[in-house]
């Protein structure tokens, strides 16, 4: 049954996209580990870590596109789920340091020793085990999304009001995690990681493995999203996006559909955060900042809302631009570039890069063969 759902959801374009990701996931580590450093085809470990970070951002963008592009839920607080997944992985990595820390305490992380914590807080128990940490990466963001969505969707909070309260949620979490007595490292967050599953996180082989795992996670997330949006469930999500009141009138439990897809999206964002932390080497409260969540929405808008592949492309392109413009003399102008990019996309490419390509291709086919006209699920430009 599952194989049938997957095969029915993946068309030629989706399969080509997955093949491209698989090729990247294999080629990049090979060019880093096998090719000599003197070769023009050699990719440095810095490049592997940088693009591994981009892949994590692509998973986050994919999770946002699932709820915004196909269900009309504009979340400006998805960075909270990303950060919670990152903190869950960071807590595991901190527990692996042990006596190799600055204060050589076998149980307490360095920041707790510095702040004179007498013992490990109860919510840190179990994070010495990878399986428990992996479970919490999914459980904590999923639980928060479920509780938040239960109250928000049952109260029929929609549109800009929902966007505002999601932003308020992530801002409140940011303020809490900045406090030293919260037990998560305060302003400095969690850092100075040594190893993961017994492997040195700084070793080239470990970085290459994390890159490949990030690629696999992105491929899996893409397949899950394709299965969801291609199913009957996905058709109901599109109906909710386009005419929520009418869908409710037809007898569908709109709140249940929204709650399920919102929770799934949060779990995907948590996985993205968990993969992000060992590759970057730090997690701190700045990941909760509302600006981070707004940036993620811009990635989706640039790539193409309601396309899935556009979300991935937008995340990679915008973050590559950020890396380029925030180095050297161009650094002070990045926010102007980002703002200008958003305005330009809104005015010139309201469907995003991939959405515009799909529209042009569809128009060309219809001009050649009017019988090829088919309905499509992409959101209208004015939405």
mmCIF file of C-alpha atoms in Angstrom:
data_model
loop_
_atom_site.group_PDB
_atom_site.id
_atom_site.type_symbol
_atom_site.label_atom_id
_atom_site.label_comp_id
_atom_site.label_asym_id
_atom_site.label_seq_id
_atom_site.Cartn_x
_atom_site.Cartn_y
_atom_site.Cartn_z
ATOM 1 C CA UNK A 1 0.000 0.000 0.000
ATOM 2 C CA UNK A 2 2.771 2.428 0.970
ATOM 3 C CA UNK A 3 4.714 1.566 -2.183
ATOM 4 C CA UNK A 4 1.602 2.271 -4.227
ATOM 5 C CA UNK A 5 1.116 5.672 -2.597
ATOM 6 C CA UNK A 6 4.742 6.604 -3.186
ATOM 7 C CA UNK A 7 4.798 5.467 -6.810
ATOM 8 C CA UNK A 8 1.550 7.304 -7.499
ATOM 9 C CA UNK A 9 2.870 10.510 -5.964
ATOM 10 C CA UNK A 10 6.167 10.658 -7.855
ATOM 11 C CA UNK A 11 5.926 11.832 -11.438
ATOM 12 C CA UNK A 12 8.868 12.231 -13.806
ATOM 13 C CA UNK A 13 9.719 15.676 -12.464
ATOM 14 C CA UNK A 14 9.750 14.444 -8.866
ATOM 15 C CA UNK A 15 11.896 11.444 -9.768
ATOM 16 C CA UNK A 16 14.344 13.691 -11.616
ATOM 17 C CA UNK A 17 14.536 15.951 -8.569
ATOM 18 C CA UNK A 18 15.213 12.984 -6.270
ATOM 19 C CA UNK A 19 17.862 11.664 -8.656
ATOM 20 C CA UNK A 20 19.558 15.065 -8.626
ATOM 21 C CA UNK A 21 19.584 15.107 -4.823
ATOM 22 C CA UNK A 22 20.976 11.564 -4.719
ATOM 23 C CA UNK A 23 23.743 12.513 -7.145
ATOM 24 C CA UNK A 24 24.641 15.541 -5.021
ATOM 25 C CA UNK A 25 24.587 13.439 -1.845
ATOM 26 C CA UNK A 26 27.130 11.042 -3.344
ATOM 27 C CA UNK A 27 29.236 13.374 -5.486
ATOM 28 C CA UNK A 28 29.984 16.044 -2.881
ATOM 29 C CA UNK A 29 31.450 13.634 -0.252
ATOM 30 C CA UNK A 30 33.446 11.848 -2.972
ATOM 31 C CA UNK A 31 34.947 15.128 -4.218
ATOM 32 C CA UNK A 32 35.831 15.989 -0.635
ATOM 33 C CA UNK A 33 37.244 12.679 0.596
ATOM 34 C CA UNK A 34 38.635 10.946 -2.492
ATOM 35 C CA UNK A 35 39.800 13.716 -4.830
ATOM 36 C CA UNK A 36 43.262 15.162 -3.922
ATOM 37 C CA UNK A 37 43.313 18.673 -2.480
ATOM 38 C CA UNK A 38 45.421 19.840 -5.434
ATOM 39 C CA UNK A 39 42.716 18.886 -7.929
ATOM 40 C CA UNK A 40 40.436 21.633 -9.329
ATOM 41 C CA UNK A 41 37.475 19.319 -8.565
ATOM 42 C CA UNK A 42 38.312 19.074 -4.865
ATOM 43 C CA UNK A 43 35.657 20.354 -2.447
ATOM 44 C CA UNK A 44 36.836 21.525 0.962
ATOM 45 C CA UNK A 45 35.325 20.442 4.274
ATOM 46 C CA UNK A 46 34.107 24.023 4.661
ATOM 47 C CA UNK A 47 32.078 23.646 1.466
ATOM 48 C CA UNK A 48 30.620 20.329 2.682
ATOM 49 C CA UNK A 49 29.560 21.846 6.013
ATOM 50 C CA UNK A 50 28.191 24.979 4.318
ATOM 51 C CA UNK A 51 26.021 23.125 1.837
ATOM 52 C CA UNK A 52 25.033 20.636 4.513
ATOM 53 C CA UNK A 53 23.614 23.636 6.365
ATOM 54 C CA UNK A 54 21.770 24.687 3.210
ATOM 55 C CA UNK A 55 20.199 21.229 2.984
ATOM 56 C CA UNK A 56 18.899 21.599 6.543
ATOM 57 C CA UNK A 57 17.401 24.951 5.624
ATOM 58 C CA UNK A 58 15.824 23.289 2.580
ATOM 59 C CA UNK A 59 14.056 20.783 4.860
ATOM 60 C CA UNK A 60 12.763 23.702 6.943
ATOM 61 C CA UNK A 61 11.532 25.458 3.784
ATOM 62 C CA UNK A 62 9.854 22.242 2.649
ATOM 63 C CA UNK A 63 7.980 22.004 5.947
ATOM 64 C CA UNK A 64 6.737 25.579 5.563
ATOM 65 C CA UNK A 65 5.672 25.043 1.957
ATOM 66 C CA UNK A 66 3.625 22.025 3.019
ATOM 67 C CA UNK A 67 1.405 24.108 5.314
ATOM 68 C CA UNK A 68 1.534 27.463 3.524
ATOM 69 C CA UNK A 69 1.539 26.417 -0.114
ATOM 70 C CA UNK A 70 -1.039 23.645 0.218
ATOM 71 C CA UNK A 71 -3.118 24.521 3.293
ATOM 72 C CA UNK A 72 -2.840 28.305 3.480
ATOM 73 C CA UNK A 73 -1.322 28.334 6.987
ATOM 74 C CA UNK A 74 1.283 31.107 7.046
ATOM 75 C CA UNK A 75 3.470 30.368 10.057
ATOM 76 C CA UNK A 76 5.929 33.067 11.083
ATOM 77 C CA UNK A 77 7.178 30.965 13.976
ATOM 78 C CA UNK A 78 8.463 27.799 12.360
ATOM 79 C CA UNK A 79 11.955 28.710 13.486
ATOM 80 C CA UNK A 80 10.817 27.673 16.964
ATOM 81 C CA UNK A 81 10.337 24.049 15.904
ATOM 82 C CA UNK A 82 13.668 24.148 14.048
ATOM 83 C CA UNK A 83 15.423 25.465 17.165
ATOM 84 C CA UNK A 84 13.750 22.961 19.518
ATOM 85 C CA UNK A 85 14.945 20.091 17.349
ATOM 86 C CA UNK A 86 18.396 21.666 17.372
ATOM 87 C CA UNK A 87 18.421 21.995 21.158
ATOM 88 C CA UNK A 88 17.369 18.350 21.554
ATOM 89 C CA UNK A 89 20.358 17.262 19.457
ATOM 90 C CA UNK A 90 22.601 19.811 21.192
ATOM 91 C CA UNK A 91 21.712 18.356 24.596
ATOM 92 C CA UNK A 92 22.763 14.920 23.393
ATOM 93 C CA UNK A 93 26.043 16.298 22.044
ATOM 94 C CA UNK A 94 26.702 18.136 25.318
ATOM 95 C CA UNK A 95 26.168 14.945 27.330
ATOM 96 C CA UNK A 96 28.781 13.223 25.144
ATOM 97 C CA UNK A 97 31.515 15.681 26.186
ATOM 98 C CA UNK A 98 31.845 14.286 29.727
ATOM 99 C CA UNK A 99 35.220 14.878 31.350
ATOM 100 C CA UNK A 100 36.634 16.450 28.182
ATOM 101 C CA UNK A 101 34.978 19.753 29.061
ATOM 102 C CA UNK A 102 36.786 22.769 30.527
ATOM 103 C CA UNK A 103 35.758 21.835 34.075
ATOM 104 C CA UNK A 104 36.078 18.060 33.470
ATOM 105 C CA UNK A 105 32.771 17.311 35.217
ATOM 106 C CA UNK A 106 31.561 13.823 34.277
ATOM 107 C CA UNK A 107 27.850 14.786 34.188
ATOM 108 C CA UNK A 108 27.249 18.535 34.213
ATOM 109 C CA UNK A 109 27.945 20.589 31.062
ATOM 110 C CA UNK A 110 30.494 23.376 31.483
ATOM 111 C CA UNK A 111 27.933 26.188 31.624
ATOM 112 C CA UNK A 112 26.128 24.475 34.521
ATOM 113 C CA UNK A 113 29.378 24.099 36.458
ATOM 114 C CA UNK A 114 30.167 27.781 35.816
ATOM 115 C CA UNK A 115 26.709 28.813 37.063
ATOM 116 C CA UNK A 116 27.019 26.557 40.151
ATOM 117 C CA UNK A 117 24.180 24.215 39.287
ATOM 118 C CA UNK A 118 24.190 21.517 42.024
ATOM 119 C CA UNK A 119 22.864 18.726 39.800
ATOM 120 C CA UNK A 120 21.613 17.942 36.335
ATOM 121 C CA UNK A 121 18.003 19.132 35.751
ATOM 122 C CA UNK A 122 15.495 16.347 35.313
ATOM 123 C CA UNK A 123 14.665 17.405 31.754
ATOM 124 C CA UNK A 124 18.279 16.652 30.787
ATOM 125 C CA UNK A 125 17.917 13.007 31.859
ATOM 126 C CA UNK A 126 18.108 10.483 29.052
ATOM 127 C CA UNK A 127 19.920 12.736 26.589
ATOM 128 C CA UNK A 128 23.093 10.683 26.979
ATOM 129 C CA UNK A 129 21.344 8.156 24.723
ATOM 130 C CA UNK A 130 21.086 8.930 21.018
ATOM 131 C CA UNK A 131 17.783 7.052 20.583
ATOM 132 C CA UNK A 132 16.148 9.156 23.308
ATOM 133 C CA UNK A 133 17.499 12.379 21.790
ATOM 134 C CA UNK A 134 16.254 11.348 18.333
ATOM 135 C CA UNK A 135 12.809 10.699 19.794
ATOM 136 C CA UNK A 136 12.765 14.113 21.475
ATOM 137 C CA UNK A 137 13.786 15.778 18.197
ATOM 138 C CA UNK A 138 10.397 14.697 16.849
ATOM 139 C CA UNK A 139 8.359 14.671 20.053
ATOM 140 C CA UNK A 140 9.050 18.141 21.456
ATOM 141 C CA UNK A 141 8.358 20.171 18.273
ATOM 142 C CA UNK A 142 5.432 17.873 17.451
ATOM 143 C CA UNK A 143 3.924 18.258 20.919
ATOM 144 C CA UNK A 144 4.262 22.036 20.879
ATOM 145 C CA UNK A 145 2.698 22.215 17.406
ATOM 146 C CA UNK A 146 -0.132 19.905 18.447
ATOM 147 C CA UNK A 147 -0.975 21.891 21.586
ATOM 148 C CA UNK A 148 -0.631 25.245 19.826
ATOM 149 C CA UNK A 149 -2.638 24.067 16.827
ATOM 150 C CA UNK A 150 -5.326 22.479 18.992
ATOM 151 C CA UNK A 151 -6.186 25.813 20.599
ATOM 152 C CA UNK A 152 -5.557 28.009 17.534
ATOM 153 C CA UNK A 153 -7.436 25.966 14.951
ATOM 154 C CA UNK A 154 -10.285 25.052 17.276
ATOM 155 C CA UNK A 155 -10.730 28.773 17.914
ATOM 156 C CA UNK A 156 -10.714 29.252 14.121
ATOM 157 C CA UNK A 157 -7.804 31.677 14.211
ATOM 158 C CA UNK A 158 -6.706 32.171 10.622
ATOM 159 C CA UNK A 159 -4.886 34.553 8.316
ATOM 160 C CA UNK A 160 -2.741 37.331 9.671
ATOM 161 C CA UNK A 161 -3.915 36.677 13.238
ATOM 162 C CA UNK A 162 -2.489 33.154 13.158
ATOM 163 C CA UNK A 163 0.768 34.474 11.690
ATOM 164 C CA UNK A 164 1.053 37.003 14.534
ATOM 165 C CA UNK A 165 0.505 34.483 17.319
ATOM 166 C CA UNK A 166 3.013 32.044 15.794
ATOM 167 C CA UNK A 167 5.517 34.885 15.797
ATOM 168 C CA UNK A 168 4.632 35.691 19.410
ATOM 169 C CA UNK A 169 5.195 32.030 20.322
ATOM 170 C CA UNK A 170 8.718 31.915 18.938
ATOM 171 C CA UNK A 171 9.545 35.320 20.482
ATOM 172 C CA UNK A 172 8.417 34.089 23.899
ATOM 173 C CA UNK A 173 10.566 30.984 23.559
ATOM 174 C CA UNK A 174 13.547 33.115 22.547
ATOM 175 C CA UNK A 175 13.191 35.243 25.688
ATOM 176 C CA UNK A 176 12.936 32.124 27.828
ATOM 177 C CA UNK A 177 15.990 30.423 26.338
ATOM 178 C CA UNK A 178 18.046 33.593 26.811
ATOM 179 C CA UNK A 179 17.671 33.215 30.586
ATOM 180 C CA UNK A 180 20.531 31.422 32.356
ATOM 181 C CA UNK A 181 18.170 29.781 34.850
ATOM 182 C CA UNK A 182 16.295 28.073 32.006
ATOM 183 C CA UNK A 183 19.032 25.445 31.887
ATOM 184 C CA UNK A 184 19.995 25.667 28.217
ATOM 185 C CA UNK A 185 23.143 27.761 28.271
ATOM 186 C CA UNK A 186 21.518 31.200 28.180
ATOM 187 C CA UNK A 187 22.858 33.636 25.607
ATOM 188 C CA UNK A 188 25.782 31.380 24.650
ATOM 189 C CA UNK A 189 23.606 28.336 24.027
ATOM 190 C CA UNK A 190 25.181 24.903 23.545
ATOM 191 C CA UNK A 191 28.540 24.494 21.811
ATOM 192 C CA UNK A 192 32.023 22.931 21.977
ATOM 193 C CA UNK A 193 30.696 19.570 20.787
ATOM 194 C CA UNK A 194 33.206 16.729 20.594
ATOM 195 C CA UNK A 195 31.612 13.739 18.913
ATOM 196 C CA UNK A 196 28.382 12.143 17.726
ATOM 197 C CA UNK A 197 27.817 8.404 18.078
ATOM 198 C CA UNK A 198 31.502 8.121 18.955
ATOM 199 C CA UNK A 199 32.753 9.938 15.839
ATOM 200 C CA UNK A 200 34.553 13.267 15.959
ATOM 201 C CA UNK A 201 32.158 15.929 14.667
ATOM 202 C CA UNK A 202 35.060 17.869 13.116
ATOM 203 C CA UNK A 203 36.465 14.925 11.167
ATOM 204 C CA UNK A 204 36.049 15.084 7.365
ATOM 205 C CA UNK A 205 34.433 11.643 7.259
ATOM 206 C CA UNK A 206 31.880 12.693 9.884
ATOM 207 C CA UNK A 207 31.058 15.895 8.002
ATOM 208 C CA UNK A 208 30.642 13.925 4.797
ATOM 209 C CA UNK A 209 28.375 11.427 6.554
ATOM 210 C CA UNK A 210 26.259 14.236 8.009
ATOM 211 C CA UNK A 211 25.975 15.757 4.531
ATOM 212 C CA UNK A 212 24.751 12.450 3.118
ATOM 213 C CA UNK A 213 22.283 11.986 5.981
ATOM 214 C CA UNK A 214 20.974 15.528 5.426
ATOM 215 C CA UNK A 215 20.499 14.728 1.738
ATOM 216 C CA UNK A 216 18.623 11.535 2.592
ATOM 217 C CA UNK A 217 16.456 13.423 5.101
ATOM 218 C CA UNK A 218 15.612 16.023 2.456
ATOM 219 C CA UNK A 219 14.728 13.292 -0.041
ATOM 220 C CA UNK A 220 12.551 11.524 2.529
ATOM 221 C CA UNK A 221 10.859 14.791 3.504
ATOM 222 C CA UNK A 222 10.170 15.551 -0.150
ATOM 223 C CA UNK A 223 8.646 12.108 -0.718
ATOM 224 C CA UNK A 224 6.448 12.453 2.380
ATOM 225 C CA UNK A 225 5.235 15.860 1.229
ATOM 226 C CA UNK A 226 4.546 14.559 -2.281
ATOM 227 C CA UNK A 227 2.544 11.637 -0.894
ATOM 228 C CA UNK A 228 0.549 13.976 1.335
ATOM 229 C CA UNK A 229 -0.286 16.570 -1.333
ATOM 230 C CA UNK A 230 -1.018 13.950 -4.021
ATOM 231 C CA UNK A 231 -3.476 12.007 -1.858
ATOM 232 C CA UNK A 232 -7.138 12.683 -1.135
ATOM 233 C CA UNK A 233 -5.953 14.235 2.101
ATOM 234 C CA UNK A 234 -3.885 16.701 0.079
ATOM 235 C CA UNK A 235 -6.857 17.601 -2.097
ATOM 236 C CA UNK A 236 -8.785 18.520 1.038
ATOM 237 C CA UNK A 237 -5.847 20.671 2.187
ATOM 238 C CA UNK A 238 -5.970 22.587 -1.099
ATOM 239 C CA UNK A 239 -9.723 23.008 -0.682
ATOM 240 C CA UNK A 240 -9.145 24.417 2.811
ATOM 241 C CA UNK A 241 -6.566 26.816 1.405
ATOM 242 C CA UNK A 242 -8.844 28.075 -1.351
ATOM 243 C CA UNK A 243 -12.230 28.046 0.420
ATOM 244 C CA UNK A 244 -12.086 27.072 4.078
ATOM 245 C CA UNK A 245 -15.701 28.002 4.908
ATOM 246 C CA UNK A 246 -17.029 26.049 1.930
ATOM 247 C CA UNK A 247 -14.921 23.009 2.836
ATOM 248 C CA UNK A 248 -16.271 23.095 6.383
ATOM 249 C CA UNK A 249 -19.808 23.419 5.034
ATOM 250 C CA UNK A 250 -19.285 20.237 2.996
ATOM 251 C CA UNK A 251 -18.744 18.341 6.238
ATOM 252 C CA UNK A 252 -14.947 18.103 6.498
ATOM 253 C CA UNK A 253 -13.368 18.586 9.916
ATOM 254 C CA UNK A 254 -11.101 21.419 8.852
ATOM 255 C CA UNK A 255 -9.464 21.766 12.265
ATOM 256 C CA UNK A 256 -8.352 18.116 12.268
ATOM 257 C CA UNK A 257 -6.789 18.411 8.812
ATOM 258 C CA UNK A 258 -4.950 21.590 9.790
ATOM 259 C CA UNK A 259 -3.768 20.129 13.068
ATOM 260 C CA UNK A 260 -2.363 16.993 11.464
ATOM 261 C CA UNK A 261 -0.457 18.769 8.693
ATOM 262 C CA UNK A 262 0.801 21.471 11.090
ATOM 263 C CA UNK A 263 2.173 18.834 13.482
ATOM 264 C CA UNK A 264 3.810 16.915 10.626
ATOM 265 C CA UNK A 265 5.402 20.131 9.402
ATOM 266 C CA UNK A 266 6.756 20.907 12.882
ATOM 267 C CA UNK A 267 8.344 17.445 13.142
ATOM 268 C CA UNK A 268 10.068 18.001 9.790
ATOM 269 C CA UNK A 269 11.386 21.354 11.030
ATOM 270 C CA UNK A 270 12.687 19.633 14.189
ATOM 271 C CA UNK A 271 14.625 17.096 12.098
ATOM 272 C CA UNK A 272 16.123 19.967 10.097
ATOM 273 C CA UNK A 273 17.302 21.628 13.309
ATOM 274 C CA UNK A 274 18.770 18.388 14.650
ATOM 275 C CA UNK A 275 20.849 17.884 11.500
ATOM 276 C CA UNK A 276 21.866 21.546 11.469
ATOM 277 C CA UNK A 277 23.489 21.604 14.928
ATOM 278 C CA UNK A 278 26.341 19.063 14.522
ATOM 279 C CA UNK A 279 27.289 20.596 11.167
ATOM 280 C CA UNK A 280 27.354 24.177 12.440
ATOM 281 C CA UNK A 281 28.701 23.372 15.893
ATOM 282 C CA UNK A 282 26.413 25.598 17.976
ATOM 283 C CA UNK A 283 22.778 26.222 18.880
ATOM 284 C CA UNK A 284 21.721 29.359 20.746
ATOM 285 C CA UNK A 285 18.518 31.371 21.340
ATOM 286 C CA UNK A 286 19.072 33.494 18.238
ATOM 287 C CA UNK A 287 17.611 30.589 16.237
ATOM 288 C CA UNK A 288 14.265 31.411 17.871
ATOM 289 C CA UNK A 289 14.299 35.009 16.634
ATOM 290 C CA UNK A 290 11.218 35.917 14.553
ATOM 291 C CA UNK A 291 13.515 37.233 11.826
ATOM 292 C CA UNK A 292 14.777 33.687 11.182
ATOM 293 C CA UNK A 293 11.233 32.427 10.641
ATOM 294 C CA UNK A 294 10.420 35.326 8.333
ATOM 295 C CA UNK A 295 13.547 34.580 6.309
ATOM 296 C CA UNK A 296 12.392 30.987 5.883
ATOM 297 C CA UNK A 297 9.064 32.207 4.503
ATOM 298 C CA UNK A 298 10.977 34.382 2.020
ATOM 299 C CA UNK A 299 12.884 31.288 0.824
ATOM 300 C CA UNK A 300 9.585 29.622 -0.019
ATOM 301 C CA UNK A 301 8.201 32.746 -1.696
ATOM 302 C CA UNK A 302 11.329 33.126 -3.839
ATOM 303 C CA UNK A 303 11.429 29.482 -4.914
ATOM 304 C CA UNK A 304 7.705 29.112 -5.457
ATOM 305 C CA UNK A 305 4.948 28.519 -2.964
ATOM 306 C CA UNK A 306 2.978 25.323 -3.511
ATOM 307 C CA UNK A 307 5.651 23.581 -5.597
ATOM 308 C CA UNK A 308 7.857 21.773 -3.010
ATOM 309 C CA UNK A 309 10.871 21.809 -5.350
ATOM 310 C CA UNK A 310 10.669 25.601 -5.335
ATOM 311 C CA UNK A 311 10.986 25.683 -1.552
ATOM 312 C CA UNK A 312 14.214 23.670 -1.742
ATOM 313 C CA UNK A 313 15.610 25.809 -4.554
ATOM 314 C CA UNK A 314 14.662 29.043 -2.793
ATOM 315 C CA UNK A 315 16.333 27.977 0.454
ATOM 316 C CA UNK A 316 19.596 27.116 -1.299
ATOM 317 C CA UNK A 317 19.688 30.203 -3.549
ATOM 318 C CA UNK A 318 18.788 32.763 -0.880
ATOM 319 C CA UNK A 319 21.215 31.318 1.664
ATOM 320 C CA UNK A 320 23.989 31.155 -0.907
ATOM 321 C CA UNK A 321 23.276 34.822 -1.624
ATOM 322 C CA UNK A 322 23.411 35.521 2.093
ATOM 323 C CA UNK A 323 26.797 33.818 2.363
ATOM 324 C CA UNK A 324 28.086 35.833 -0.591
ATOM 325 C CA UNK A 325 26.710 39.217 0.445
ATOM 326 C CA UNK A 326 27.612 38.945 4.133
ATOM 327 C CA UNK A 327 31.325 38.512 3.411
ATOM 328 C CA UNK A 328 33.638 41.455 2.843
ATOM 329 C CA UNK A 329 32.490 44.954 1.970
ATOM 330 C CA UNK A 330 28.990 43.798 0.976
ATOM 331 C CA UNK A 331 28.063 42.659 4.494
ATOM 332 C CA UNK A 332 26.203 45.847 5.587
ATOM 333 C CA UNK A 333 23.923 45.662 2.552
ATOM 334 C CA UNK A 334 22.572 42.124 2.922
ATOM 335 C CA UNK A 335 19.276 43.137 4.554
ATOM 336 C CA UNK A 336 18.669 45.641 1.752
ATOM 337 C CA UNK A 337 19.329 42.900 -0.797
ATOM 338 C CA UNK A 338 16.984 40.503 1.018
ATOM 339 C CA UNK A 339 14.232 43.106 1.222
ATOM 340 C CA UNK A 340 14.701 44.062 -2.411
ATOM 341 C CA UNK A 341 14.592 40.411 -3.416
ATOM 342 C CA UNK A 342 11.282 39.917 -1.630
ATOM 343 C CA UNK A 343 9.778 43.030 -3.225
ATOM 344 C CA UNK A 344 11.036 42.002 -6.674
ATOM 345 C CA UNK A 345 9.602 38.501 -6.342
ATOM 346 C CA UNK A 346 6.264 39.880 -5.121
ATOM 347 C CA UNK A 347 5.978 42.288 -8.057
ATOM 348 C CA UNK A 348 7.658 40.384 -10.891
ATOM 349 C CA UNK A 349 7.421 36.694 -9.924
ATOM 350 C CA UNK A 350 4.394 36.326 -7.644
ATOM 351 C CA UNK A 351 4.472 32.552 -8.142
ATOM 352 C CA UNK A 352 8.183 32.304 -7.388
ATOM 353 C CA UNK A 353 10.895 30.903 -9.642
ATOM 354 C CA UNK A 354 9.609 27.347 -10.016
ATOM 355 C CA UNK A 355 5.958 28.414 -9.984
ATOM 356 C CA UNK A 356 6.590 30.843 -12.846
ATOM 357 C CA UNK A 357 8.436 28.165 -14.841
ATOM 358 C CA UNK A 358 5.517 25.774 -14.345
ATOM 359 C CA UNK A 359 3.057 28.453 -15.449
ATOM 360 C CA UNK A 360 5.019 29.309 -18.602
ATOM 361 C CA UNK A 361 5.400 25.625 -19.468
ATOM 362 C CA UNK A 362 1.694 25.033 -18.959
ATOM 363 C CA UNK A 363 0.770 28.027 -21.148
ATOM 364 C CA UNK A 364 3.128 26.823 -23.902
ATOM 365 C CA UNK A 365 1.566 23.346 -23.841
ATOM 366 C CA UNK A 366 -1.944 24.783 -23.945
ATOM 367 C CA UNK A 367 -1.068 26.943 -26.942
ATOM 368 C CA UNK A 368 0.226 23.888 -28.764
ATOM 369 C CA UNK A 369 -2.624 21.622 -27.697
ATOM 370 C CA UNK A 370 -5.754 23.173 -26.106
ATOM 371 C CA UNK A 371 -6.866 19.681 -25.060
ATOM 372 C CA UNK A 372 -3.862 19.564 -22.700
ATOM 373 C CA UNK A 373 -5.495 22.137 -20.386
ATOM 374 C CA UNK A 374 -5.559 20.719 -16.854
ATOM 375 C CA UNK A 375 -6.385 22.237 -13.460
ATOM 376 C CA UNK A 376 -3.468 22.864 -11.140
ATOM 377 C CA UNK A 377 -3.058 23.165 -7.393
ATOM 378 C CA UNK A 378 -0.684 26.120 -7.255
ATOM 379 C CA UNK A 379 -2.043 29.076 -5.243
ATOM 380 C CA UNK A 380 -3.273 32.081 -7.142
ATOM 381 C CA UNK A 381 -0.876 34.995 -7.421
ATOM 382 C CA UNK A 382 -3.085 37.310 -5.380
ATOM 383 C CA UNK A 383 -3.150 34.993 -2.377
#
